[in-house]
PDB file of C-alpha atoms in Angstrom:
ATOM      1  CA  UNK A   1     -12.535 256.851  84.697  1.00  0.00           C
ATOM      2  CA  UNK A   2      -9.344 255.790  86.274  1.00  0.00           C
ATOM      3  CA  UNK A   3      -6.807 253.454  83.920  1.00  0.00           C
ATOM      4  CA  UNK A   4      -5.702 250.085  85.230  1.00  0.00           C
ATOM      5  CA  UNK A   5      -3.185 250.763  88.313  1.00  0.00           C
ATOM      6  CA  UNK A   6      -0.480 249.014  89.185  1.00  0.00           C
ATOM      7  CA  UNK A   7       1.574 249.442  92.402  1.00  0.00           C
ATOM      8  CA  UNK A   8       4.085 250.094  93.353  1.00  0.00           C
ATOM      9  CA  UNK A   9       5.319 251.497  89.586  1.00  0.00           C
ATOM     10  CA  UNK A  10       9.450 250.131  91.197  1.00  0.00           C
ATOM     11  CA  UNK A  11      10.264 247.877  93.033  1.00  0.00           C
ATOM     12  CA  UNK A  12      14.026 246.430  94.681  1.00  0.00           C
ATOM     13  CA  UNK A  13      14.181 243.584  96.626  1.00  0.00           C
ATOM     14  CA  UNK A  14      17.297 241.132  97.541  1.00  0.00           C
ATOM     15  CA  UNK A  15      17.592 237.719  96.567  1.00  0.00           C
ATOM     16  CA  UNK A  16      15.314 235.836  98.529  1.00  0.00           C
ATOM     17  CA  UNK A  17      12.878 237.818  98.939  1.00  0.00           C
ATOM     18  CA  UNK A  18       9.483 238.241  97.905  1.00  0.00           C
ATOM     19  CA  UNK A  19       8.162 240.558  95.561  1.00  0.00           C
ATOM     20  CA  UNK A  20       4.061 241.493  95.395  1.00  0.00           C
ATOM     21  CA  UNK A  21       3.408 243.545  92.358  1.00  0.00           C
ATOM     22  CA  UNK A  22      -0.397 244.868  92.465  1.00  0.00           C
ATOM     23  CA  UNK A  23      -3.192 245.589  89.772  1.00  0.00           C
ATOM     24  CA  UNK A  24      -6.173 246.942  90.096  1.00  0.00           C
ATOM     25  CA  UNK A  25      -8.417 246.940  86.444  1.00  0.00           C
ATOM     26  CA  UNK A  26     -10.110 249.775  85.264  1.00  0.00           C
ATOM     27  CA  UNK A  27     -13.653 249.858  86.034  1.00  0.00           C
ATOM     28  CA  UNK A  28     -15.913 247.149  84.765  1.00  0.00           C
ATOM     29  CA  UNK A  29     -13.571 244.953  83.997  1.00  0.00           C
ATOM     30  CA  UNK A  30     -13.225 241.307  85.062  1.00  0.00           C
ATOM     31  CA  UNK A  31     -10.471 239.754  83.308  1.00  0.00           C
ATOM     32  CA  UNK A  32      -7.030 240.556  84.255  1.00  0.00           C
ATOM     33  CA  UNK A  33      -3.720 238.859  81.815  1.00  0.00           C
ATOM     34  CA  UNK A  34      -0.067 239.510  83.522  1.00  0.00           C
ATOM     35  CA  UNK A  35       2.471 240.219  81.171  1.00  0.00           C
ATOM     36  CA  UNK A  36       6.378 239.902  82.083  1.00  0.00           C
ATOM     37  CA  UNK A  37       8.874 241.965  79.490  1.00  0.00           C
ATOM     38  CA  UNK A  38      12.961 241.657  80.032  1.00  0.00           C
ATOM     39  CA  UNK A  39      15.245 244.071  78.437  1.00  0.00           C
ATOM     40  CA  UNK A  40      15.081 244.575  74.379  1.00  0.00           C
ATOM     41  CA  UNK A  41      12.538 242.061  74.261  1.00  0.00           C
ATOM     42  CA  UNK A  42       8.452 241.718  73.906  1.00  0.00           C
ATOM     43  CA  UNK A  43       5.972 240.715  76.221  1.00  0.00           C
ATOM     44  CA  UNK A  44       5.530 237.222  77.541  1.00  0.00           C
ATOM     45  CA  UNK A  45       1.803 236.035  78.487  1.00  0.00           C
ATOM     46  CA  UNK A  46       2.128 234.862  82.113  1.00  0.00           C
ATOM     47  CA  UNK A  47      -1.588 234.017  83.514  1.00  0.00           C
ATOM     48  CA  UNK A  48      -5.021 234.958  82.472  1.00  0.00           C
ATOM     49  CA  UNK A  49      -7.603 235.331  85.938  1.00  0.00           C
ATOM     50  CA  UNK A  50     -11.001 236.205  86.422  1.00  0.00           C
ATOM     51  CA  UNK A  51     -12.304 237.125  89.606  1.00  0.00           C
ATOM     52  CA  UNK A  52     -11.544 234.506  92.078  1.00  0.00           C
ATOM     53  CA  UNK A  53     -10.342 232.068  88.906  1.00  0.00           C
ATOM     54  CA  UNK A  54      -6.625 231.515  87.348  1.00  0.00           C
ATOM     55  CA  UNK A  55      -8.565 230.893  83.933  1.00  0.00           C
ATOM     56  CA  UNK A  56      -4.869 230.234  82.222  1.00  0.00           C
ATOM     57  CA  UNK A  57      -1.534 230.142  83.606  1.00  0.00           C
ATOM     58  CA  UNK A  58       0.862 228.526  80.674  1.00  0.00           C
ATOM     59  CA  UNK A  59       3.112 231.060  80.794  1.00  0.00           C
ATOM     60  CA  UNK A  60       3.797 230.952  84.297  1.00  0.00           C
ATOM     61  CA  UNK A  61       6.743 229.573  85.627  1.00  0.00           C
ATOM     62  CA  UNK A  62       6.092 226.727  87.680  1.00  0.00           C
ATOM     63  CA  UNK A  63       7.867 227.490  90.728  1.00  0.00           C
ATOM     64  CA  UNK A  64       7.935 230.509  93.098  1.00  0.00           C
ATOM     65  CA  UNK A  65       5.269 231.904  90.698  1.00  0.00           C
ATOM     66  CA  UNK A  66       1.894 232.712  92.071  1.00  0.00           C
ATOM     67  CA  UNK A  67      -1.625 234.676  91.249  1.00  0.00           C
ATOM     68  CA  UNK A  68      -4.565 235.454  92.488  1.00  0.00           C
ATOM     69  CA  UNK A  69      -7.596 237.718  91.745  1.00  0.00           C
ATOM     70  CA  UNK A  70      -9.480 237.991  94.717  1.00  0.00           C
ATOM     71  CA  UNK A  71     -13.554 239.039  95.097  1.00  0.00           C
ATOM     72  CA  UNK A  72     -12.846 242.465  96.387  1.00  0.00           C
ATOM     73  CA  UNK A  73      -8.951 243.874  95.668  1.00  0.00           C
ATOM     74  CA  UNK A  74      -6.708 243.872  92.898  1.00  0.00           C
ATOM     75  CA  UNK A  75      -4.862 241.372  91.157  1.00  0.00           C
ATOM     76  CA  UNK A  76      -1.323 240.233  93.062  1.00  0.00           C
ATOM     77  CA  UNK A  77       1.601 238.746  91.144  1.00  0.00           C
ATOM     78  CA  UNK A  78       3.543 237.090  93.989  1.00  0.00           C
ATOM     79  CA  UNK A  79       7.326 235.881  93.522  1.00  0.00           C
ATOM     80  CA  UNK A  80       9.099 234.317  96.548  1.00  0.00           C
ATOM     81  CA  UNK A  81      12.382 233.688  96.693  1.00  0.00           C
ATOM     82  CA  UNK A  82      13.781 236.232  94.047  1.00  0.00           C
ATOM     83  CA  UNK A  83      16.437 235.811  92.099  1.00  0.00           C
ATOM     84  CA  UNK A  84      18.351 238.156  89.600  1.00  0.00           C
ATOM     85  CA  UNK A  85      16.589 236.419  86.602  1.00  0.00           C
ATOM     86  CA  UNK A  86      13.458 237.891  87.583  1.00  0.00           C
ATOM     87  CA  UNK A  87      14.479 241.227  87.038  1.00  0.00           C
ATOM     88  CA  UNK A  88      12.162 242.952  84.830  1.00  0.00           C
ATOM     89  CA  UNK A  89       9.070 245.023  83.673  1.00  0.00           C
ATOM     90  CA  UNK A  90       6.210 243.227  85.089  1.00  0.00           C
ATOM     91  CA  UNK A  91       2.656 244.415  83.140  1.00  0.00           C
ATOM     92  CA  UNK A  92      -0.649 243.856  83.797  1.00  0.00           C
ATOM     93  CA  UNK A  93      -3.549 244.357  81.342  1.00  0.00           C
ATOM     94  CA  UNK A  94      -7.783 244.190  81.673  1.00  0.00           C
ATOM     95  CA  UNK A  95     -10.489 243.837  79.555  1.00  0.00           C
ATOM     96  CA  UNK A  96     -14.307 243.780  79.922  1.00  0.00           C
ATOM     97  CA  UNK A  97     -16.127 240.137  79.251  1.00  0.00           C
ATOM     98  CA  UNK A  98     -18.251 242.397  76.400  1.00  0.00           C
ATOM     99  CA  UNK A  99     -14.943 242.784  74.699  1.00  0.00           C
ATOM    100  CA  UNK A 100     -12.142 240.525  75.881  1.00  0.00           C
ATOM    101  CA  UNK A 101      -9.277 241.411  73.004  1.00  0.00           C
ATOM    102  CA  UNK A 102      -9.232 244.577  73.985  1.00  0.00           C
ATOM    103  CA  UNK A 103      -6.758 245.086  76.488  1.00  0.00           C
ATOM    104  CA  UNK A 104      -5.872 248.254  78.272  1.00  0.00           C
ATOM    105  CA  UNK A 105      -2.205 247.871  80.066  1.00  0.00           C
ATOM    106  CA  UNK A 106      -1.106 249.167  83.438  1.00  0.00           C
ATOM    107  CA  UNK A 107       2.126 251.324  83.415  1.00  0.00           C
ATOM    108  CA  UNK A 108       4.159 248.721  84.714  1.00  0.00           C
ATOM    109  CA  UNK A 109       6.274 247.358  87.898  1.00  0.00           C
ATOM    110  CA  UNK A 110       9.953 247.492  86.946  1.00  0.00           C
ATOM    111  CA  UNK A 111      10.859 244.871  89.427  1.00  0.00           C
ATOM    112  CA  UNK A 112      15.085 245.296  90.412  1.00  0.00           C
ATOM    113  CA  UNK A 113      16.987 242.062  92.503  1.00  0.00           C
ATOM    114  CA  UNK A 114      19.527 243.114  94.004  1.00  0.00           C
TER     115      UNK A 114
ATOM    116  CA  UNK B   1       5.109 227.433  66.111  1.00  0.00           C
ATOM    117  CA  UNK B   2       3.988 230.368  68.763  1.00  0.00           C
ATOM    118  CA  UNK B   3       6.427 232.711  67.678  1.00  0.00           C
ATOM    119  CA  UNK B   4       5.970 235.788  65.831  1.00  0.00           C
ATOM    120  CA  UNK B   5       8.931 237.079  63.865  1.00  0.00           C
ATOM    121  CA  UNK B   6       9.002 241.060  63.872  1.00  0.00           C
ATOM    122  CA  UNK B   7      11.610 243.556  61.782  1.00  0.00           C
ATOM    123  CA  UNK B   8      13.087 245.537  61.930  1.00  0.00           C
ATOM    124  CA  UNK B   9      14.336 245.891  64.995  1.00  0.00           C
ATOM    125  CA  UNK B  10      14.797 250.022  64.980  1.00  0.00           C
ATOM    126  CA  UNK B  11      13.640 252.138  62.026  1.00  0.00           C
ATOM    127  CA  UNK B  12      15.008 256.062  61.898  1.00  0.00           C
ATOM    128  CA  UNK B  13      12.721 257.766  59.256  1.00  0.00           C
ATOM    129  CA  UNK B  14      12.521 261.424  58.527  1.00  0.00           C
ATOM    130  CA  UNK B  15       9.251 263.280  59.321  1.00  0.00           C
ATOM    131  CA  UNK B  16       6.542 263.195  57.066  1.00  0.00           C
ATOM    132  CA  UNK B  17       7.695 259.666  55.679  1.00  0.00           C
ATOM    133  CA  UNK B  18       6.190 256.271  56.284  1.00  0.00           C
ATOM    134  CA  UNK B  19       7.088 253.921  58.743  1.00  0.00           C
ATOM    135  CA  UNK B  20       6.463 250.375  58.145  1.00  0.00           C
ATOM    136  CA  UNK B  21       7.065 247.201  60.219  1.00  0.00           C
ATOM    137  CA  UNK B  22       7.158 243.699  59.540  1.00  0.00           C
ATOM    138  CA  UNK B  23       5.299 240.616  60.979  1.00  0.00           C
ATOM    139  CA  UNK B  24       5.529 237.408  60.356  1.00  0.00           C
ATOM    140  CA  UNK B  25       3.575 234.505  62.516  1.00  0.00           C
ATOM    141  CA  UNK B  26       4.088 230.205  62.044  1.00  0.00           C
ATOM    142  CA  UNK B  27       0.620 228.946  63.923  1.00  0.00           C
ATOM    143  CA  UNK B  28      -2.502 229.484  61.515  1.00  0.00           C
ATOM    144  CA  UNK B  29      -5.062 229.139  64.530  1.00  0.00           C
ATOM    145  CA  UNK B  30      -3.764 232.853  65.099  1.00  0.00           C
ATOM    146  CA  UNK B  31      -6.922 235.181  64.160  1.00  0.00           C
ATOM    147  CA  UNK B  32      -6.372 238.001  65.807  1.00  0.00           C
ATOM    148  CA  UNK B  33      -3.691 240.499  65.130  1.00  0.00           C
ATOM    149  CA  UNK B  34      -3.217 243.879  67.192  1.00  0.00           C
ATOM    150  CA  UNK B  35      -0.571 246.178  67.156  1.00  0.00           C
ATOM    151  CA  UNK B  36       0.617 248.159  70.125  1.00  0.00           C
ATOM    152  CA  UNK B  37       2.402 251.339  70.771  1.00  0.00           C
ATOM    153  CA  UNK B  38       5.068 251.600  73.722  1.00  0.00           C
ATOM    154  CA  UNK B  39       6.567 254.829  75.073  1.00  0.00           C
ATOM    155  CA  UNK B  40       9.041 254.619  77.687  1.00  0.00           C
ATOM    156  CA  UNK B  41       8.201 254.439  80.975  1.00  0.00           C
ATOM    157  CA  UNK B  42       4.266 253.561  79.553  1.00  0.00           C
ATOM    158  CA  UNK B  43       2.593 250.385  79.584  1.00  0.00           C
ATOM    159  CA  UNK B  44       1.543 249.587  75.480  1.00  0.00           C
ATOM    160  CA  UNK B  45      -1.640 250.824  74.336  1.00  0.00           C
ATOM    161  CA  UNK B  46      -3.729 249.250  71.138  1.00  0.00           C
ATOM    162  CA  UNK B  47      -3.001 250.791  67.958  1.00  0.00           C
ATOM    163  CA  UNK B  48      -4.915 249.195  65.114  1.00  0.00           C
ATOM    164  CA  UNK B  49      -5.782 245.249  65.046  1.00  0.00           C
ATOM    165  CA  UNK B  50      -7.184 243.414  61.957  1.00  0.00           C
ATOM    166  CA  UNK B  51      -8.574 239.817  61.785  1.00  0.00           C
ATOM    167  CA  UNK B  52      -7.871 237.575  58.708  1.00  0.00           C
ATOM    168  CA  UNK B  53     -10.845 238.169  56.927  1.00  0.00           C
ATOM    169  CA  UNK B  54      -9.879 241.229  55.516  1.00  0.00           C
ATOM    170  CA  UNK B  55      -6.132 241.993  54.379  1.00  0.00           C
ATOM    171  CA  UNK B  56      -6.390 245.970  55.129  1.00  0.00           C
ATOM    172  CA  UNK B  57      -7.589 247.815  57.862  1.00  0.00           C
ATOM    173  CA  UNK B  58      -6.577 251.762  58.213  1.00  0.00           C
ATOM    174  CA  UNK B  59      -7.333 254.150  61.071  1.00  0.00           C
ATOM    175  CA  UNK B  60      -6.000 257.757  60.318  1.00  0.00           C
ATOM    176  CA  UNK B  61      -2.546 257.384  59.483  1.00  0.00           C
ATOM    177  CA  UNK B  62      -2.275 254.051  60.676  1.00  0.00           C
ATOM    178  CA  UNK B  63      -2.740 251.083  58.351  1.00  0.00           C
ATOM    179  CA  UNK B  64      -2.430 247.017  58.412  1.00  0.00           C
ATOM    180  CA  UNK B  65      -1.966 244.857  55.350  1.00  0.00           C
ATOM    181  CA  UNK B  66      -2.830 241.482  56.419  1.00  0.00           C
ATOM    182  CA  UNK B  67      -1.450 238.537  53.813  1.00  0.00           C
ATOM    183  CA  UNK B  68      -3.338 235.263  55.049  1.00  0.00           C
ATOM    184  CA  UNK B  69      -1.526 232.918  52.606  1.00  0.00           C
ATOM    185  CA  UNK B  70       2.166 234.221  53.342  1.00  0.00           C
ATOM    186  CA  UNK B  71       1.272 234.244  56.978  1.00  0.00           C
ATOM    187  CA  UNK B  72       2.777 238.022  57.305  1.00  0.00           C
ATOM    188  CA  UNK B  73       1.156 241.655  58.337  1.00  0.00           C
ATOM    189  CA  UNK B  74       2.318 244.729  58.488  1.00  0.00           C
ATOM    190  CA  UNK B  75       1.736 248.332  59.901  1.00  0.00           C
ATOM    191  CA  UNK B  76       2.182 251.303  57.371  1.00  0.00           C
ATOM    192  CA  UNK B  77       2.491 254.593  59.332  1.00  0.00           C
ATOM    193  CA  UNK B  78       2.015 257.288  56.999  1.00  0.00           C
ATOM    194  CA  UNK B  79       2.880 261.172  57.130  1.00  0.00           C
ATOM    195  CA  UNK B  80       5.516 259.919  60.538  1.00  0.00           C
ATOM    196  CA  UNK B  81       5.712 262.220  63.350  1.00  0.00           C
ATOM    197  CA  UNK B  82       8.346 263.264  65.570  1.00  0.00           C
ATOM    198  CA  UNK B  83       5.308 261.902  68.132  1.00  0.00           C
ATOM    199  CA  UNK B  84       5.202 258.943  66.424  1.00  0.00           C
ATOM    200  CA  UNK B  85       8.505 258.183  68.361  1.00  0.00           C
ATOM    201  CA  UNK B  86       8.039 255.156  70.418  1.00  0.00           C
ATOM    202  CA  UNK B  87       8.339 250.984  70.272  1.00  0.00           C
ATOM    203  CA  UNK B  88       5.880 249.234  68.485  1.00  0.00           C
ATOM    204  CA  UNK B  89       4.949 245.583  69.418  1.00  0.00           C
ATOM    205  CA  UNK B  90       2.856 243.273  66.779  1.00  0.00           C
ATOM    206  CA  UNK B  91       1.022 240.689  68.502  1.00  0.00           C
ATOM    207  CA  UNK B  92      -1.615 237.766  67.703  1.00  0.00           C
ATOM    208  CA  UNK B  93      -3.764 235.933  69.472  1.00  0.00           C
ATOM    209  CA  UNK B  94      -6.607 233.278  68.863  1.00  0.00           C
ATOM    210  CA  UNK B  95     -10.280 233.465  71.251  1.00  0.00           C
ATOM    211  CA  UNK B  96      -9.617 229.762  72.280  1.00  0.00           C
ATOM    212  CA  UNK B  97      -9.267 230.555  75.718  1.00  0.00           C
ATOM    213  CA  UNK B  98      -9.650 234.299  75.386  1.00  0.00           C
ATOM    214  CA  UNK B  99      -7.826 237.074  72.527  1.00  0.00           C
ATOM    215  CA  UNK B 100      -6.369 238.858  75.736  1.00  0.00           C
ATOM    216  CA  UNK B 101      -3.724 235.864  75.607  1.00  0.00           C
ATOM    217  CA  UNK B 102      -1.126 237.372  73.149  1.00  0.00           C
ATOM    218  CA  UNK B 103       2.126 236.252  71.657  1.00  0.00           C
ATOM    219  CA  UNK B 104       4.156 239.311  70.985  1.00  0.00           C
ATOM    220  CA  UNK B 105       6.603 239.981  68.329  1.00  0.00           C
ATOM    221  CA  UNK B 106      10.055 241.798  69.640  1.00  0.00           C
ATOM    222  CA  UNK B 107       9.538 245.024  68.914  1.00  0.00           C
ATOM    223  CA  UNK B 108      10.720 247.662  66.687  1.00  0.00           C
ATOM    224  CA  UNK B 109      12.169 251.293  68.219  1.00  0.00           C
ATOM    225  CA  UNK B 110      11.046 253.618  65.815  1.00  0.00           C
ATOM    226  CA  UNK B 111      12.850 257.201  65.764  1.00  0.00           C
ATOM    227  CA  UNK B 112      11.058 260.018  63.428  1.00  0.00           C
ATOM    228  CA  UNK B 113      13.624 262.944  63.200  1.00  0.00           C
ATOM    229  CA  UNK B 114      11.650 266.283  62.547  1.00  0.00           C
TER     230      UNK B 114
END
């Protein structure tokens, strides 16, 4: 029973450009919370999704900040227009609908601007 | 009022001691608090979690002390391990819109020397 994925595991773009950071859950689960972490800090909630459904997205910032969980595919974090302040360790975590608070976390997209 | 207040931020402790890490958290609709385990290059994985209707939960080695009325818990790791070596992350969370949204404390880098 595979873990959650997440692709690609690094990831350098230049500003400007756009960064797609994939996750696909572990099996049998349908709720899918992206975490963002920066350097010597914790995790910051970004957006909650079920399939097809942004369920939550406080933590989001509201521009060039986009998600989507689509019927068939994994989750993608999208970020146009990068800038150096987006540098970090992007995370993305599942849990089943039986038992929500239970997360299980990716290994991470350690996202670079250049 | 989201915040949660972790310390310290590194702990060295010799093997076969006990580890122990402070939380502290403002917002009282918090009733769910996980801890998580981070080793580098690793996304975090669930430790432990206790809700507030009990004030001490152990697993193994592992053990939270949950104080409702100061608003504080804290994980005891007894018998440390040079294994033990990683960051740990206190979190809490509330099942308005769903316990997988977490507020994260800060981190502590814990170091067991053998």
């Amino acid at each position: 029973n595979a873990g959650v994925m997440q692709n690609p595991r690094h990831l350098v773009r230049r500003r400007g450009q756009e960064a797609r950071l994939r996750c696909s859950p572990m099996k049998g689960h349908s709720h899918v919370y992206w975490y963002r972490q920066l350097p010597e800090e914790g995790l910051k909630f970004m957006v909650y999704l079920q399939k097809e459904n942004i369920i939550d997205e406080s933590g989001m910032p509201k521009e060039r900040f986009s998600a989507e969980f689509p019927k068939e595919g994994p989750s993608i974090l999208r970020i146009q227009q990068v800038v150096r302040g987006d540098s970090a360790a992007y995370f993305c975590a599942t849990s089943s609908q039986q038992v929500n608070e239970k997360l299980f976390f990716g290994s991470g997209t350690q996202l670079s601007v250049l | 009022q989201q915040q949660v207040k972790q310390s310290p931020q590194s702990l060295i402790v010799q093997k076969g001691g006990i580890s122990i890490i402070n939380c502290a958290y403002e917002n009282t609709a918090f009733d769910y608090f996980p801890w998580y385990q981070q080793f580098p290059g690793k996304g975090p994985a669930l430790l432990i979690a206790i809700r507030p209707d009990v004030s001490e939960k152990k697993e193994g080695r592992f053990t939270i002390s949950f104080n409702k009325s100061a608003k504080q818990f804290s994980l005891h790791i007894m018998d440390s391990q040079p294994g033990d070596s990683a960051t740990y992350f206190c979190a809490a969370g509330t099942g308005g819109t769903s316990y997988g949204k977490l507020t994260f404390g800060q981190g502590t880098i814990l170091t067991v020397h053998p």
